[in-house]
Short mmCIF file of C-alpha atoms in Angstrom, two decimals:
data_model
loop_
_atom_site.label_atom_id
_atom_site.label_comp_id
_atom_site.label_asym_id
_atom_site.label_seq_id
_atom_site.Cartn_x
_atom_site.Cartn_y
_atom_site.Cartn_z
CA MET A 1 0.00 0.00 0.00
CA VAL A 2 1.40 3.38 -1.04
CA LEU A 3 0.64 6.21 1.39
CA THR A 4 0.64 9.95 0.76
CA ASN A 5 0.12 10.91 4.43
CA GLN A 6 0.75 9.32 7.80
CA CYS A 7 -1.92 6.70 8.54
CA ASN A 8 -3.34 7.22 12.03
CA PRO A 9 -6.20 4.72 12.52
CA ASP A 10 -6.08 5.00 16.32
CA GLY A 11 -6.33 8.79 16.33
CA ILE A 12 -3.03 9.28 18.17
CA GLU A 13 -2.63 12.94 19.18
CA PHE A 14 0.51 14.95 19.84
CA PRO A 15 0.85 18.10 21.94
CA PRO A 16 0.73 21.19 19.68
CA ALA A 17 4.03 22.61 18.49
CA SER A 18 5.32 26.05 19.40
CA THR A 19 4.34 28.96 17.15
CA GLY A 20 7.97 29.47 16.13
CA ARG A 21 10.27 32.45 16.38
CA ARG A 22 7.82 34.81 14.65
CA ASN A 23 4.82 33.79 16.79
CA GLY A 24 2.98 32.12 13.95
CA GLU A 25 3.44 34.93 11.43
CA GLY A 26 5.33 32.74 8.97
CA CYS A 27 8.98 32.12 8.27
CA GLY A 28 9.72 35.49 6.67
CA CYS A 29 12.25 34.02 4.23
CA TYR A 30 13.27 36.26 1.31
CA THR A 31 14.76 33.43 -0.73
CA ARG A 32 13.46 29.89 -1.19
CA CYS A 33 13.39 28.11 2.17
CA THR A 34 15.75 25.26 2.97
CA ALA A 35 16.13 23.17 6.10
CA LEU A 36 19.42 24.99 6.72
CA SER A 37 18.15 28.56 6.48
CA CYS A 38 14.41 28.75 7.22
CA LEU A 39 13.23 30.00 10.62
CA ASN A 40 10.53 27.34 10.59
CA ALA A 41 13.18 24.65 10.14
CA SER A 42 15.26 26.05 12.99
CA CYS A 43 12.26 25.35 15.25
CA SER A 44 11.69 21.88 13.72
CA ARG A 45 8.57 23.14 11.94
CA PHE A 46 7.76 22.25 8.34
CA CYS A 47 6.52 24.87 5.90
CA ASP A 48 2.97 24.81 4.58
CA ALA A 49 0.58 27.17 2.81
CA HIS A 50 -0.13 29.09 6.02
CA ASN A 51 3.29 29.68 7.58
CA CYS A 52 5.63 30.12 4.62
CA THR A 53 6.51 33.10 2.42
CA PHE A 54 6.47 30.74 -0.56
CA GLY A 55 3.22 29.00 0.37
CA GLY A 56 5.01 25.78 1.29
CA ASP A 57 6.49 25.39 -2.19
CA CYS A 58 10.03 25.23 -0.87
CA GLY A 59 12.81 23.00 0.43
CA ASN A 60 11.34 22.78 3.94
CA SER A 61 7.92 21.41 3.02
CA LEU A 62 6.63 17.83 3.10
CA LYS A 63 6.65 17.49 -0.67
CA GLU A 64 8.56 14.50 -2.00
CA SER A 65 11.45 15.35 -4.29
CA PRO A 66 10.53 14.65 -7.93
CA VAL A 67 14.07 13.42 -8.73
CA LEU A 68 13.96 10.28 -6.58
CA GLN A 69 13.72 6.85 -8.17
CA ILE A 70 13.76 3.27 -6.87
CA SER A 71 16.84 1.31 -7.92
CA ARG A 72 18.96 -1.69 -6.94
CA ASN A 73 22.17 -1.21 -5.01
CA ALA A 74 24.99 -2.65 -7.12
CA ARG A 75 26.91 -3.86 -4.05
CA SER A 76 24.15 -5.41 -1.93
CA GLY A 77 21.44 -6.10 -4.51
CA ILE A 78 18.70 -4.63 -2.32
CA ARG A 79 16.37 -1.84 -3.34
CA GLY A 80 17.19 1.74 -2.52
CA ILE A 81 16.53 5.32 -3.55
CA THR A 82 18.68 7.10 -6.14
CA ALA A 83 18.62 10.75 -7.22
CA PHE A 84 18.58 11.08 -11.02
CA ALA A 85 19.32 14.81 -10.72
CA ALA A 86 21.32 16.92 -8.27
CA ILE A 87 19.82 17.77 -4.87
CA PRO A 88 21.40 20.57 -2.81
CA ALA A 89 22.25 20.28 0.87
CA GLY A 90 19.49 21.22 3.30
CA GLU A 91 16.62 19.98 1.14
CA VAL A 92 13.71 17.95 2.49
CA VAL A 93 13.32 15.06 0.04
CA GLY A 94 10.14 13.59 1.52
CA GLU A 95 8.38 11.98 4.49
CA TYR A 96 8.89 8.62 6.13
CA LEU A 97 5.27 7.46 5.91
CA GLY A 98 3.57 4.55 7.60
CA HIS A 99 1.02 3.56 10.24
CA LEU A 100 1.29 5.29 13.61
CA LYS A 101 1.30 2.76 16.45
CA LEU A 102 1.73 2.93 20.21
CA VAL A 103 3.70 -0.30 20.48
CA GLY A 104 6.48 -2.09 18.62
CA PRO A 105 10.24 -2.68 18.62
CA PRO A 106 12.14 0.60 18.12
CA ASN A 107 14.12 1.21 14.94
CA GLU A 108 14.06 -2.28 13.46
CA GLY A 109 13.07 -3.27 9.96
CA TYR A 110 10.57 -0.67 8.75
CA MET A 111 9.76 0.51 12.29
CA LEU A 112 10.87 4.01 13.29
CA ARG A 113 10.35 5.31 16.83
CA LEU A 114 9.47 8.97 17.30
CA LYS A 115 11.35 11.05 19.85
CA THR A 116 8.29 13.18 20.56
CA ARG A 117 5.76 11.40 22.73
CA ALA A 118 2.03 11.47 22.15
CA LYS A 119 -0.48 12.85 24.63
CA GLY A 120 -0.38 10.75 27.77
CA ASN A 121 3.43 10.55 27.51
CA LYS A 122 3.22 7.51 25.21
CA TYR A 123 5.84 6.37 22.73
CA VAL A 124 4.79 6.20 19.08
CA ASP A 125 6.27 4.23 16.18
CA ILE A 126 5.90 4.70 12.44
CA ASP A 127 5.40 1.22 10.96
CA ALA A 128 6.01 1.18 7.20
CA GLN A 129 6.13 -2.61 6.82
CA HIS A 130 2.76 -3.04 5.09
CA GLY A 131 2.19 0.47 3.81
CA GLY A 132 4.38 3.49 3.39
CA GLY A 133 5.99 5.91 0.99
CA LYS A 134 9.02 5.71 -1.21
CA LEU A 135 11.38 6.72 1.60
CA ARG A 136 10.74 3.53 3.56
CA ILE A 137 13.44 1.85 1.47
CA LEU A 138 16.15 4.42 2.15
CA ASN A 139 19.24 2.34 2.87
CA HIS A 140 21.71 2.75 5.71
CA SER A 141 25.21 4.09 5.20
CA CYS A 142 27.90 4.81 7.76
CA ASN A 143 28.64 7.91 5.66
CA PRO A 144 25.11 9.05 4.75
CA CYS A 145 24.08 12.01 2.62
CA ALA A 146 20.76 12.57 4.42
CA ARG A 147 19.28 12.28 7.90
CA PHE A 148 15.89 11.66 9.45
CA HIS A 149 14.41 14.62 11.31
CA GLU A 150 11.15 15.09 13.20
CA VAL A 151 9.14 18.16 12.25
CA GLN A 152 5.81 19.47 13.44
CA THR A 153 3.37 22.25 12.59
CA GLU A 154 0.38 22.69 14.91
CA SER A 155 -0.45 19.13 16.04
CA GLU A 156 0.73 17.40 12.84
CA LEU A 157 4.02 15.61 13.50
CA THR A 158 6.01 13.60 10.98
CA VAL A 159 9.53 12.49 10.04
CA VAL A 160 11.30 13.81 6.97
CA ALA A 161 14.61 13.02 5.30
CA VAL A 162 16.88 16.06 4.89
CA THR A 163 20.02 16.13 2.76
CA THR A 164 23.16 16.87 4.77
CA ARG A 165 25.33 17.61 1.74
CA ASP A 166 24.96 18.08 -2.00
CA ILE A 167 23.82 14.90 -3.75
CA PHE A 168 25.03 14.22 -7.27
CA PRO A 169 23.02 12.74 -10.16
CA GLY A 170 23.03 8.94 -9.95
CA GLU A 171 24.01 8.89 -6.26
CA GLU A 172 22.08 6.74 -3.80
CA VAL A 173 20.29 8.69 -1.07
CA THR A 174 21.20 7.12 2.28
CA VAL A 175 20.63 7.77 5.99
CA SER A 176 22.17 6.38 9.17
CA TYR A 177 20.20 3.79 11.13
CA GLY A 178 22.51 4.34 14.12
CA ASP A 179 25.17 2.10 15.64
CA LYS A 180 22.89 -0.77 16.74
CA LEU A 181 22.32 -2.40 13.35
CA TRP A 182 20.39 -5.67 13.02
CA PHE A 183 22.30 -6.60 9.85
CA ILE A 184 25.87 -6.43 8.54
CA CYS A 185 26.46 -3.08 6.89
CA ARG A 186 28.05 -3.24 3.44
CA CYS A 187 27.96 0.46 2.58
CA GLY A 188 31.54 0.36 1.25
CA TRP A 189 32.75 3.40 3.17
CA TRP A 190 36.31 3.08 4.49
CA GLY A 191 35.09 3.90 8.01
CA CYS A 192 32.14 1.46 7.95
CA GLN A 193 31.30 0.20 11.43
CA HIS A 194 31.24 -3.37 10.06
CA ARG A 195 34.34 -3.16 7.87
CA ASP A 196 35.87 -6.12 9.76
CA LEU A 197 32.74 -8.29 9.40
CA GLN A 198 32.40 -8.36 5.63
CA HIS A 199 33.32 -12.07 5.48
CA LEU A 200 30.27 -13.04 7.55
CA ASN A 201 26.90 -13.99 6.12
CA ASP A 202 24.07 -11.50 6.29
CA PHE A 203 20.71 -13.13 6.90
CA ARG A 204 18.67 -10.04 6.12
CA SER A 205 16.38 -10.68 3.16
CA SER A 206 16.15 -8.14 0.35
CA PRO A 207 13.01 -5.98 0.63
#
């Protein structure tokens, strides 16, 4: 199932976000917003039609980048996301979409635990196993070019992927899953945390 918004069948609610540095009057950006420069981004707020000089048509919105495509990693053979055109640093490339749940193992498989707790001080996971967006197959790298980041406007909270450096055409878009991996990393970076384990079998199945 392909999602275009977070699926919230249980009606999980989050405390409302702050109004930002301009008290809800918008970001005030003079040039196109990015996650590196926008005042909304500095407060972990995403831009939309109501709080952005550019009406949310910017690099800090929830819009998925149009230059992402699904491909196979030549080294591992598993699916991943590749940029077929350049993406500058500080650009939101899309949301990590799935089903919001109150229970589940944190950060394993397609499960991503939110740092912000729901009302009632409850932990929430985004489960993209059986339904999600394109970004659910972002692969791990020990030297990633993007990162996951929680953003919120009003009571709508989500996770986006933000580029941490310029991405070149044909480059795979990767993020870090952290240092507690449930598989052997084969990202190929010289500083890979599993560089001494490459001779071992990896029992993770290709998604």
